Structures are given as C-alpha cells and as structure tokens.
Amino acid sequence: MYLSKEEERILNGEEGEARRLAMKLVVRVGEALGAERLVKISHAHASGISYDNIGDAGLEFLETMARNGGKAKVFATFNPVGMCMELEPPLKLREEPDFVRKQLRIVKLLELMGFIRSITCIPYRIRSPRLGEHLAWGESSAVAVANTLYGARTNREGGPLALAAALVGRTYYWGLHLDENRHPTIKLVVRNAKVSDELRAGLIGYYMGLELSDHIPLVEAKLAKERHVISMCAAAAASGNIAMCLVKDFSPEYREPVNGLERVEIDEKELVTLRESIETASLDEAELFFTGCPHHDASFVTKVADYIVSKNIGRLKKEMWIAIPGYQASKVRDIARKLREKNIYILPGTCIVVSRLRGRAKAIATDSLKTAFYMPRRHGIRVALSTAWQYIDKFSE
Ligand code: F3S
C-alpha cells in the first residue's frame, strides 16, 4: 500500500506507540482488502463500546491505547452504552456496581483519548457530514444514514478500526469511499403504501435488508420525513448488509441510471405479511414500550410531554422508555422528572440492544424495526410493533 511521508512516520512510531498500533491496524486491514492507499477522514465514530459486548479484553485494549498516549487526530464521537447514563434508570435497567464501574471506565478512557462525550448513535446530529466527505464510522445505522442522507462516505467499520482511524485521522481508501462503488444496483418501488410513521419506514428497511442485502437500492417510496429515512436505514442495516441506499427527494446522490436497473416492487400486502412474521407478541403481552433506536433527539421528549398534556393523559399503565443521546441529558432533566410520574422513562446514552435486558423481560413493544430484529436474537425477548402514540393511547389511564 502507498503511504505518504506522514503516514510512514506514524507507522514508525514517531507520533507515539498508540498511533503506531492504530496505523498498523488500519494498514493491515486496508492491505487485506486490496486498498491502494489511505484517505484522510474528518470524523470517526466508534461503536462496540458496551462492556457487555467487549468485556474485560476490550477494556484492556482501551486501557493500553490510552496508557500509550492515544489521542484522536480528528473529530471523534462514540456510541451509546448498555446502561442508562446521567438519569435514574427504570428497575429493569439497573446494573450491579461492577458492571457500572467498568462501563463508566470505558467512557472515561474514550474521553481521555479525545473523544467527545456523545454517547449516541446519531453522531450526525452533533456534526452534520458534508457531501463527499470521508468518515470512519462504526455504527451500522449511522453509516447508512451518512451515506444515504448526507452523501458522505464511510464503510461499516468495526469498533477497534473506528478507534484506530480516529487516532491516525485516516482510513483505507476502499469500498464506499470510491466513486465507482456508490452507484445504485437495484430499484425498489414501494407502491400505494403511505409512510407516515417510523414503524412503516422501518418495515421497508427491514424488507430491503432481508431481500436486497449487499445491494445499493434506489428507493422510490412516499417517505415524508428525514426520521423515516433514518428508521429505514437502521432497519436495512440490521436485517441485512446495507450500508447505503439512494432515496428519492432525500439523497444528494440520487440519480436514475441511464441504462435502467433491475426493479423490485412491493406494496401494502408485502409489508403486512412482513409485519406478521416479525411480531411474536401482542401489545397486551408487552411489558414496556421502547423507542429511540436509533436515538431520538431530545425534542422528541418534548413532543411526548406535549402530547400527554394536550390529551390530558394520566399515568401510563405500563412503562415507556425513550432513548436519547447521552450528551443531551441535561436538556431534559426537568421534563424527565415530570414524565417519570407518568411512567415514562428517558434513557440518555442507552442502547437496549447492548444492555443486559435478557431474562428481565419476556416481551416488549417498539416502533423500531432494528430493536425488533435484535431483541429475539440477542435477548430471547418477543416483540410487538406499535407507534409511540398508539401505545400511549392504549395504555393511558
Ligand atoms: Fe442505536 Fe443501539 Fe439502536 S446503537 S441504533 S440504539 S441498536
């Protein structure tokens, strides 16, 4: 692989041991994939930082990098963790002191290495990627959003690779960083299905992941909001290996290819069948409702609070959990206290997929198809699908 003088210097350890190790990792992976050179990045986002995922070995790796003077060379953020940060968690999410101590140590080490205390899977809300900009992001939903909604360029990086890329400010120039790999390879037309909530958008994404995995789909669907595109991308990246799609009216790189594309059409019928195959619990069986996968912006919390007031809703009969970025916790502190009285919990910096929910709930409801994909597989938890508003209406006193 061709390396610039600066890259050679880093590889020779002239910027310290941590950067030497990081450069070695990036170069090794790039060479294995056949990349000819590296590319400078402007933002790295590390995933895979939940203690439940990485365990003591991962914690030790981070200790080593930090001890050896590891410092991010570029803007760097990191994913949510497997516990509730900043605010009092609901009972089912309480953790033993040892788990909490180790998870907090992981967060601390990342901060020591110059990462912003983001604790979120929507890093594009902290810093919007620019069209054509190169990134090294590790969170699959965020990767799909960066490529799809912003026209920025990133592959799906593993946790240690995104960390290494942050330390050297580069990644291997391969895959979705290259122009020739960013063209649509199939067209998906969603007929007669109005997409008015994120649950339905997620169903389209889930279908894409299952049926069109490894493609870059050109999507023609009536998606009304950016949040719908985010839900669709997250589901497609969970149920399949989709890191980018091109969505009419949303993607800056959307172009109909002159020579046409193979075309797949679906309609309401396919979405209903798919929903039936995913739902393994009824709403009555669900012990709680979870929304915020990917994280909601804190403004969603205000929206829920306004809805509760406008409909004069009392305490919900069952819990509702809303995950938001850890860095936004202070924005919602007061409102979160009031919502707790309604049985609604705000979870800053939390990802329930990497939490330790297994054995603590048998069935949950959600509007996130990414959560619906992982809950049965990782935790053996059955899922019901519902929008947040349907759940609130059904279980309000
Ligand atoms: Fe975010 Fe975890 Fe879902 S990282 S997208 S809340 S699986």
CSV table of C-alpha atoms and ligand atoms in Angstrom, one decimal:
chain,number,residue,atom,x,y,z
A,1,MET,CA,0.0,0.0,0.0
A,2,TYR,CA,1.2,3.5,-0.8
A,3,LEU,CA,1.8,5.6,2.4
A,4,SER,CA,2.6,9.3,2.5
A,5,LYS,CA,5.6,10.5,4.4
A,6,GLU,CA,3.4,11.5,7.4
A,7,GLU,CA,1.8,8.1,7.4
A,8,GLU,CA,5.2,6.4,7.3
A,9,ARG,CA,6.2,8.4,10.3
A,10,ILE,CA,3.2,7.4,12.3
A,11,LEU,CA,3.8,3.8,11.3
A,12,ASN,CA,7.4,4.1,12.5
A,13,GLY,CA,6.1,5.2,15.9
A,14,GLU,CA,7.2,8.9,15.6
A,15,GLU,CA,3.8,10.0,17.0
A,16,GLY,CA,3.8,7.5,19.8
A,17,GLU,CA,3.1,3.9,20.4
A,18,ALA,CA,-0.8,4.2,20.4
A,19,ARG,CA,-0.8,5.8,16.9
A,20,ARG,CA,1.8,3.3,15.7
A,21,LEU,CA,-0.5,0.4,16.8
A,22,ALA,CA,-3.5,2.2,15.3
A,23,MET,CA,-1.8,2.8,12.0
A,24,LYS,CA,-0.6,-0.8,11.8
A,25,LEU,CA,-4.2,-2.0,12.2
A,26,VAL,CA,-5.6,0.4,9.6
A,27,VAL,CA,-2.9,-0.5,7.1
A,28,ARG,CA,-3.2,-4.3,7.7
A,29,VAL,CA,-7.0,-4.2,7.1
A,30,GLY,CA,-6.6,-2.0,4.1
A,31,GLU,CA,-3.9,-4.3,2.6
A,32,ALA,CA,-6.1,-7.4,3.2
A,33,LEU,CA,-8.9,-5.7,1.3
A,34,GLY,CA,-6.7,-4.6,-1.5
A,35,ALA,CA,-6.8,-0.8,-0.8
A,36,GLU,CA,-4.1,1.1,-2.7
A,37,ARG,CA,-3.8,3.9,-0.2
A,38,LEU,CA,-5.3,5.6,2.8
A,39,VAL,CA,-7.7,8.6,2.9
A,40,LYS,CA,-7.9,11.4,5.4
A,41,ILE,CA,-11.1,11.5,7.4
A,42,SER,CA,-12.8,14.3,9.2
A,43,HIS,CA,-14.9,12.4,11.7
A,44,ALA,CA,-14.5,9.0,13.4
A,45,HIS,CA,-17.4,7.4,15.3
A,46,ALA,CA,-16.6,4.3,17.5
A,47,SER,CA,-19.2,1.6,18.1
A,48,GLY,CA,-18.8,-1.6,20.1
A,49,ILE,CA,-18.1,0.1,23.4
A,50,SER,CA,-20.6,-1.6,25.6
A,51,TYR,CA,-19.0,-3.5,28.4
A,52,ASP,CA,-21.4,-6.3,27.8
A,53,ASN,CA,-20.0,-6.6,24.2
A,54,ILE,CA,-16.3,-6.0,24.6
A,55,GLY,CA,-15.8,-7.4,28.2
A,56,ASP,CA,-12.5,-7.2,30.0
A,57,ALA,CA,-10.4,-7.9,26.9
A,58,GLY,CA,-11.9,-4.8,25.2
A,59,LEU,CA,-11.5,-2.7,28.3
A,60,GLU,CA,-7.8,-3.8,28.5
A,61,PHE,CA,-7.3,-2.8,24.8
A,62,LEU,CA,-8.7,0.7,25.5
A,63,GLU,CA,-6.5,1.0,28.7
A,64,THR,CA,-3.5,0.1,26.6
A,65,MET,CA,-4.2,2.6,23.9
A,66,ALA,CA,-4.9,5.4,26.5
A,67,ARG,CA,-1.8,4.4,28.6
A,68,ASN,CA,0.3,4.7,25.4
A,69,GLY,CA,-0.8,8.3,24.8
A,70,GLY,CA,-3.6,7.6,22.3
A,71,LYS,CA,-5.3,10.8,21.2
A,72,ALA,CA,-7.8,11.3,18.4
A,73,LYS,CA,-6.4,13.3,15.5
A,74,VAL,CA,-9.8,14.2,14.2
A,75,PHE,CA,-13.3,15.0,15.5
A,76,ALA,CA,-14.4,11.7,17.2
A,77,THR,CA,-17.6,10.5,18.9
A,78,PHE,CA,-18.8,7.2,20.3
A,79,ASN,CA,-21.9,5.1,20.5
A,80,PRO,CA,-24.4,4.5,23.3
A,81,VAL,CA,-23.7,2.0,26.1
A,82,GLY,CA,-25.6,-0.8,27.7
A,83,MET,CA,-26.9,1.2,30.6
A,84,CYS,CA,-28.7,4.4,31.4
A,85,MET,CA,-26.3,7.3,31.7
A,86,GLU,CA,-27.0,10.5,33.7
A,87,LEU,CA,-30.6,9.9,34.8
A,88,GLU,CA,-32.1,7.3,37.2
A,89,PRO,CA,-32.8,4.1,35.2
A,90,PRO,CA,-36.0,2.1,35.4
A,91,LEU,CA,-35.8,-1.0,37.6
A,92,LYS,CA,-35.2,-3.5,34.7
A,93,LEU,CA,-32.1,-1.5,33.6
A,94,ARG,CA,-30.4,-1.2,37.0
A,95,GLU,CA,-26.9,-2.7,37.0
A,96,GLU,CA,-24.6,-4.1,39.6
A,97,PRO,CA,-21.8,-1.8,40.7
A,98,ASP,CA,-19.0,-3.8,39.0
A,99,PHE,CA,-20.7,-3.5,35.6
A,100,VAL,CA,-21.4,0.2,36.1
A,101,ARG,CA,-17.8,0.8,37.1
A,102,LYS,CA,-16.4,-0.9,34.1
A,103,GLN,CA,-18.8,0.7,31.7
A,104,LEU,CA,-18.0,4.2,33.1
A,105,ARG,CA,-14.3,3.4,32.8
A,106,ILE,CA,-14.7,2.7,29.1
A,107,VAL,CA,-16.5,6.0,28.6
A,108,LYS,CA,-13.7,7.8,30.6
A,109,LEU,CA,-11.0,6.2,28.5
A,110,LEU,CA,-12.6,7.3,25.3
A,111,GLU,CA,-12.8,10.8,26.7
A,112,LEU,CA,-9.2,10.7,27.8
A,113,MET,CA,-8.3,9.8,24.2
A,114,GLY,CA,-10.1,13.0,23.0
A,115,PHE,CA,-13.5,11.6,22.0
A,116,ILE,CA,-16.5,13.9,22.6
A,117,ARG,CA,-18.8,12.6,25.3
A,118,SER,CA,-21.5,12.0,22.7
A,119,ILE,CA,-22.9,8.6,23.8
A,120,THR,CA,-25.2,8.3,20.9
A,121,CYS,CA,-25.8,6.5,17.6
A,122,ILE,CA,-26.9,9.7,15.8
A,123,PRO,CA,-23.5,11.4,15.5
A,124,TYR,CA,-24.8,13.3,12.5
A,125,ARG,CA,-26.8,15.5,15.0
A,126,ILE,CA,-23.6,16.7,16.6
A,127,ARG,CA,-21.8,17.4,13.4
A,128,SER,CA,-23.5,17.1,10.0
A,129,PRO,CA,-21.3,15.3,7.5
A,130,ARG,CA,-20.8,17.2,4.2
A,131,LEU,CA,-21.4,15.8,0.7
A,132,GLY,CA,-18.3,13.8,-0.4
A,133,GLU,CA,-16.6,14.0,3.0
A,134,HIS,CA,-14.7,10.9,4.2
A,135,LEU,CA,-15.6,9.4,7.6
A,136,ALA,CA,-14.8,6.2,9.5
A,137,TRP,CA,-18.0,5.3,11.4
A,138,GLY,CA,-18.7,2.1,13.2
A,139,GLU,CA,-22.4,2.2,13.9
A,140,SER,CA,-24.3,0.5,11.1
A,141,SER,CA,-27.4,2.7,11.2
A,142,ALA,CA,-25.3,5.9,11.3
A,143,VAL,CA,-23.1,4.6,8.4
A,144,ALA,CA,-26.2,4.0,6.3
A,145,VAL,CA,-27.6,7.5,7.2
A,146,ALA,CA,-24.2,9.2,6.5
A,147,ASN,CA,-24.0,7.6,3.0
A,148,THR,CA,-27.7,7.9,2.2
A,149,LEU,CA,-28.9,11.2,3.7
A,150,TYR,CA,-25.7,13.2,3.6
A,151,GLY,CA,-23.7,11.8,0.7
A,152,ALA,CA,-20.7,11.4,3.0
A,153,ARG,CA,-18.5,8.4,2.6
A,154,THR,CA,-18.0,5.6,5.1
A,155,ASN,CA,-17.7,1.9,5.2
A,156,ARG,CA,-19.1,-0.1,8.2
A,157,GLU,CA,-16.0,-0.1,10.5
A,158,GLY,CA,-15.6,-2.5,13.4
A,159,GLY,CA,-15.2,-0.9,16.8
A,160,PRO,CA,-11.4,-1.1,17.1
A,161,LEU,CA,-11.0,0.1,13.5
A,162,ALA,CA,-13.0,3.2,14.0
A,163,LEU,CA,-11.0,3.9,17.1
A,164,ALA,CA,-7.7,3.3,15.2
A,165,ALA,CA,-9.0,5.6,12.4
A,166,ALA,CA,-9.7,8.3,15.0
A,167,LEU,CA,-6.1,8.1,16.3
A,168,VAL,CA,-4.5,8.4,12.9
A,169,GLY,CA,-7.1,10.5,11.2
A,170,ARG,CA,-7.3,8.2,8.2
A,171,THR,CA,-8.9,5.0,6.9
A,172,TYR,CA,-8.3,2.7,4.0
A,173,TYR,CA,-9.5,4.1,0.7
A,174,TRP,CA,-11.8,1.3,-0.4
A,175,GLY,CA,-15.5,0.3,-0.7
A,176,LEU,CA,-17.9,3.2,-0.3
A,177,HIS,CA,-15.1,5.8,-0.3
A,178,LEU,CA,-14.7,5.2,-4.0
A,179,ASP,CA,-16.9,6.8,-6.7
A,180,GLU,CA,-17.4,3.6,-8.6
A,181,ASN,CA,-18.9,1.8,-5.6
A,182,ARG,CA,-21.6,4.3,-4.9
A,183,HIS,CA,-24.0,3.6,-7.8
A,184,PRO,CA,-27.4,2.0,-7.3
A,185,THR,CA,-27.6,-1.6,-8.2
A,186,ILE,CA,-31.3,-2.3,-7.9
A,187,LYS,CA,-34.5,-0.3,-7.8
A,188,LEU,CA,-37.1,-0.7,-5.0
A,189,VAL,CA,-40.5,0.8,-5.7
A,190,VAL,CA,-43.0,0.9,-2.8
A,191,ARG,CA,-46.4,1.1,-4.3
A,192,ASN,CA,-49.5,2.5,-2.6
A,193,ALA,CA,-48.1,2.4,0.9
A,194,LYS,CA,-48.2,5.8,2.6
A,195,VAL,CA,-45.3,6.1,5.0
A,196,SER,CA,-46.5,8.3,7.8
A,197,ASP,CA,-44.5,6.9,10.8
A,198,GLU,CA,-41.2,5.4,11.5
A,199,LEU,CA,-42.6,1.9,12.1
A,200,ARG,CA,-43.7,1.7,8.5
A,201,ALA,CA,-40.5,3.2,7.3
A,202,GLY,CA,-38.7,0.6,9.3
A,203,LEU,CA,-40.7,-2.2,7.7
A,204,ILE,CA,-39.5,-1.1,4.3
A,205,GLY,CA,-35.9,-1.0,5.6
A,206,TYR,CA,-36.3,-4.5,7.1
A,207,TYR,CA,-37.6,-5.8,3.8
A,208,MET,CA,-34.6,-4.2,2.0
A,209,GLY,CA,-32.1,-5.8,4.4
A,210,LEU,CA,-33.7,-9.3,4.0
A,211,GLU,CA,-34.3,-9.3,0.3
A,212,LEU,CA,-31.8,-6.8,-1.2
A,213,SER,CA,-28.8,-7.3,1.1
A,214,ASP,CA,-25.4,-6.3,-0.4
A,215,HIS,CA,-27.1,-4.0,-2.9
A,216,ILE,CA,-27.3,-0.2,-3.0
A,217,PRO,CA,-31.1,0.1,-3.6
A,218,LEU,CA,-32.5,3.1,-5.3
A,219,VAL,CA,-35.7,3.7,-3.3
A,220,GLU,CA,-38.9,5.2,-4.6
A,221,ALA,CA,-41.3,5.4,-1.6
A,222,LYS,CA,-43.6,8.1,-0.1
A,223,LEU,CA,-41.3,8.9,2.9
A,224,ALA,CA,-42.5,12.1,4.5
A,225,LYS,CA,-39.7,12.9,7.0
A,226,GLU,CA,-36.0,12.6,7.4
A,227,ARG,CA,-36.6,10.5,10.6
A,228,HIS,CA,-38.4,8.0,8.3
A,229,VAL,CA,-35.3,7.6,6.2
A,230,ILE,CA,-33.2,7.1,9.4
A,231,SER,CA,-35.5,4.4,10.6
A,232,MET,CA,-35.5,2.7,7.2
A,233,CYS,CA,-31.7,2.8,7.0
A,234,ALA,CA,-31.3,1.5,10.5
A,235,ALA,CA,-33.6,-1.5,9.8
A,236,ALA,CA,-31.9,-2.3,6.5
A,237,ALA,CA,-28.5,-2.2,8.1
A,238,ALA,CA,-29.8,-4.6,10.9
A,239,SER,CA,-31.7,-7.2,8.9
A,240,GLY,CA,-29.1,-7.1,6.0
A,241,ASN,CA,-25.8,-5.8,5.0
A,242,ILE,CA,-27.0,-2.5,3.6
A,243,ALA,CA,-24.7,0.5,4.2
A,244,MET,CA,-26.2,2.9,1.7
A,245,CYS,CA,-29.3,3.5,-0.4
A,246,LEU,CA,-30.4,6.3,-2.6
A,247,VAL,CA,-33.8,7.7,-1.6
A,248,LYS,CA,-35.8,10.0,-3.9
A,249,ASP,CA,-36.1,13.5,-2.5
A,250,PHE,CA,-33.6,12.9,0.3
A,251,SER,CA,-30.3,11.6,-1.0
A,252,PRO,CA,-28.0,14.2,-2.6
A,253,GLU,CA,-26.5,11.4,-4.9
A,254,TYR,CA,-29.9,10.2,-6.1
A,255,ARG,CA,-29.8,9.6,-9.9
A,256,GLU,CA,-31.8,7.3,-12.2
A,257,PRO,CA,-29.2,5.4,-14.2
A,258,VAL,CA,-29.5,5.9,-17.9
A,259,ASN,CA,-29.4,2.2,-18.6
A,260,GLY,CA,-32.1,1.4,-16.1
A,261,LEU,CA,-32.0,-1.1,-13.2
A,262,GLU,CA,-33.5,-4.4,-12.2
A,263,ARG,CA,-36.7,-3.4,-10.4
A,264,VAL,CA,-38.5,-4.8,-7.4
A,265,GLU,CA,-41.9,-3.7,-6.4
A,266,ILE,CA,-43.7,-4.2,-3.1
A,267,ASP,CA,-46.9,-2.8,-1.7
A,268,GLU,CA,-49.1,-2.8,1.4
A,269,LYS,CA,-49.6,-6.6,1.2
A,270,GLU,CA,-45.9,-7.4,1.5
A,271,LEU,CA,-45.5,-5.0,4.4
A,272,VAL,CA,-48.4,-6.6,6.3
A,273,THR,CA,-47.0,-10.1,5.7
A,274,LEU,CA,-43.6,-9.0,6.8
A,275,ARG,CA,-45.0,-7.3,10.0
A,276,GLU,CA,-46.9,-10.5,10.9
A,277,SER,CA,-43.7,-12.5,10.5
A,278,ILE,CA,-41.8,-10.2,12.9
A,279,GLU,CA,-44.4,-9.7,15.6
A,280,THR,CA,-44.2,-12.5,18.1
A,281,ALA,CA,-46.1,-10.9,21.0
A,282,SER,CA,-49.3,-8.9,21.3
A,283,LEU,CA,-49.3,-5.3,22.7
A,284,ASP,CA,-51.1,-6.6,25.8
A,285,GLU,CA,-48.3,-9.1,26.4
A,286,ALA,CA,-45.6,-6.4,26.1
A,287,GLU,CA,-44.2,-5.3,29.5
A,288,LEU,CA,-42.9,-2.0,28.2
A,289,PHE,CA,-42.6,0.2,25.1
A,290,PHE,CA,-39.2,1.2,23.8
A,291,THR,CA,-38.5,3.9,21.3
A,292,GLY,CA,-35.2,5.6,20.3
A,293,CYS,CA,-33.3,3.0,18.2
A,294,PRO,CA,-31.6,5.0,16.6
A,295,HIS,CA,-31.7,7.6,19.3
A,296,HIS,CA,-34.4,10.3,19.3
A,297,ASP,CA,-33.3,13.9,19.5
A,298,ALA,CA,-34.3,15.5,22.9
A,299,SER,CA,-37.0,17.4,21.0
A,300,PHE,CA,-38.9,14.1,20.8
A,301,VAL,CA,-39.2,14.1,24.6
A,302,THR,CA,-40.9,17.5,24.5
A,303,LYS,CA,-43.2,16.2,21.8
A,304,VAL,CA,-44.3,13.3,24.0
A,305,ALA,CA,-44.7,15.6,27.0
A,306,ASP,CA,-46.9,18.0,24.9
A,307,TYR,CA,-49.0,15.1,23.7
A,308,ILE,CA,-49.6,13.9,27.3
A,309,VAL,CA,-50.7,17.4,28.3
A,310,SER,CA,-52.8,18.1,25.3
A,311,LYS,CA,-54.7,14.8,25.7
A,312,ASN,CA,-54.9,15.1,29.4
A,313,ILE,CA,-53.3,11.7,29.9
A,314,GLY,CA,-52.7,10.3,33.4
A,315,ARG,CA,-50.1,7.7,34.3
A,316,LEU,CA,-49.5,5.0,31.7
A,317,LYS,CA,-50.4,1.5,32.9
A,318,LYS,CA,-47.1,0.2,31.6
A,319,GLU,CA,-43.7,1.7,31.2
A,320,MET,CA,-42.5,3.6,28.2
A,321,TRP,CA,-38.7,4.1,27.6
A,322,ILE,CA,-37.3,6.8,25.3
A,323,ALA,CA,-33.6,6.7,24.4
A,324,ILE,CA,-31.8,9.9,23.6
A,325,PRO,CA,-28.1,10.9,23.2
A,326,GLY,CA,-26.1,11.0,26.4
A,327,TYR,CA,-24.9,14.5,25.6
A,328,GLN,CA,-28.4,15.8,25.6
A,329,ALA,CA,-29.3,14.6,29.2
A,330,SER,CA,-29.1,18.0,30.8
A,331,LYS,CA,-31.6,19.4,28.3
A,332,VAL,CA,-34.4,17.0,29.5
A,333,ARG,CA,-33.6,16.8,33.2
A,334,ASP,CA,-36.7,18.6,34.4
A,335,ILE,CA,-39.1,17.3,31.9
A,336,ALA,CA,-37.8,13.7,32.6
A,337,ARG,CA,-38.7,14.1,36.2
A,338,LYS,CA,-42.3,15.0,35.3
A,339,LEU,CA,-42.6,12.2,32.7
A,340,ARG,CA,-41.5,9.6,35.3
A,341,GLU,CA,-44.7,10.4,37.2
A,342,LYS,CA,-46.5,9.3,34.0
A,343,ASN,CA,-44.4,6.0,33.9
A,344,ILE,CA,-42.3,7.4,31.1
A,345,TYR,CA,-38.5,7.0,31.4
A,346,ILE,CA,-35.9,8.9,29.5
A,347,LEU,CA,-32.7,6.9,28.9
A,348,PRO,CA,-29.8,9.1,27.9
A,349,GLY,CA,-26.9,7.3,26.2
A,350,THR,CA,-28.6,4.0,26.3
A,351,CYS,CA,-28.8,1.2,23.7
A,352,ILE,CA,-31.1,-1.5,24.9
A,353,VAL,CA,-29.9,-3.9,22.3
A,354,VAL,CA,-26.5,-4.0,24.0
A,355,SER,CA,-28.0,-3.7,27.5
A,356,ARG,CA,-28.5,-6.7,29.8
A,357,LEU,CA,-32.2,-7.0,29.3
A,358,ARG,CA,-32.2,-10.7,28.7
A,359,GLY,CA,-34.1,-12.5,31.5
A,360,ARG,CA,-35.6,-9.3,32.7
A,361,ALA,CA,-38.4,-9.0,30.2
A,362,LYS,CA,-40.3,-11.6,28.2
A,363,ALA,CA,-41.9,-9.3,25.7
A,364,ILE,CA,-41.6,-5.7,24.7
A,365,ALA,CA,-43.3,-3.3,22.3
A,366,THR,CA,-41.3,-1.0,20.0
A,367,ASP,CA,-41.6,1.2,16.9
A,368,SER,CA,-38.0,0.4,15.9
A,369,LEU,CA,-37.5,-2.4,13.5
A,370,LYS,CA,-33.8,-2.5,14.4
A,371,THR,CA,-34.8,-3.3,18.0
A,372,ALA,CA,-37.4,-5.8,16.7
A,373,PHE,CA,-34.7,-7.5,14.8
A,374,TYR,CA,-32.2,-7.8,17.7
A,375,MET,CA,-34.4,-8.4,20.7
A,376,PRO,CA,-35.4,-12.0,19.9
A,377,ARG,CA,-31.9,-12.9,18.6
A,378,ARG,CA,-29.8,-11.3,21.4
A,379,HIS,CA,-32.1,-11.5,24.4
A,380,GLY,CA,-34.8,-14.1,23.6
A,381,ILE,CA,-37.4,-11.3,24.0
A,382,ARG,CA,-40.6,-11.4,22.0
A,383,VAL,CA,-41.7,-8.2,20.3
A,384,ALA,CA,-44.9,-6.4,19.5
A,385,LEU,CA,-44.9,-3.5,17.0
A,386,SER,CA,-46.7,-0.2,17.7
A,387,THR,CA,-46.2,3.5,17.2
A,388,ALA,CA,-45.4,5.5,20.4
A,389,TRP,CA,-48.8,7.3,20.1
A,390,GLN,CA,-50.8,4.1,19.7
A,391,TYR,CA,-49.1,2.7,22.8
A,392,ILE,CA,-49.7,5.9,24.8
A,393,ASP,CA,-53.4,6.0,23.8
A,394,LYS,CA,-53.9,2.3,24.6
A,395,PHE,CA,-52.3,2.3,28.0
A,396,SER,CA,-53.2,5.7,29.3
A,397,GLU,CA,-55.4,5.9,32.4
B,1,F3S,FE1,-28.6,2.9,18.4
B,1,F3S,FE2,-28.3,0.7,19.8
B,1,F3S,FE3,-30.3,1.0,18.1
B,1,F3S,S1,-26.7,1.9,18.9
B,1,F3S,S2,-29.4,2.3,16.5
B,1,F3S,S3,-30.0,2.2,20.0
B,1,F3S,S4,-29.2,-0.8,18.4
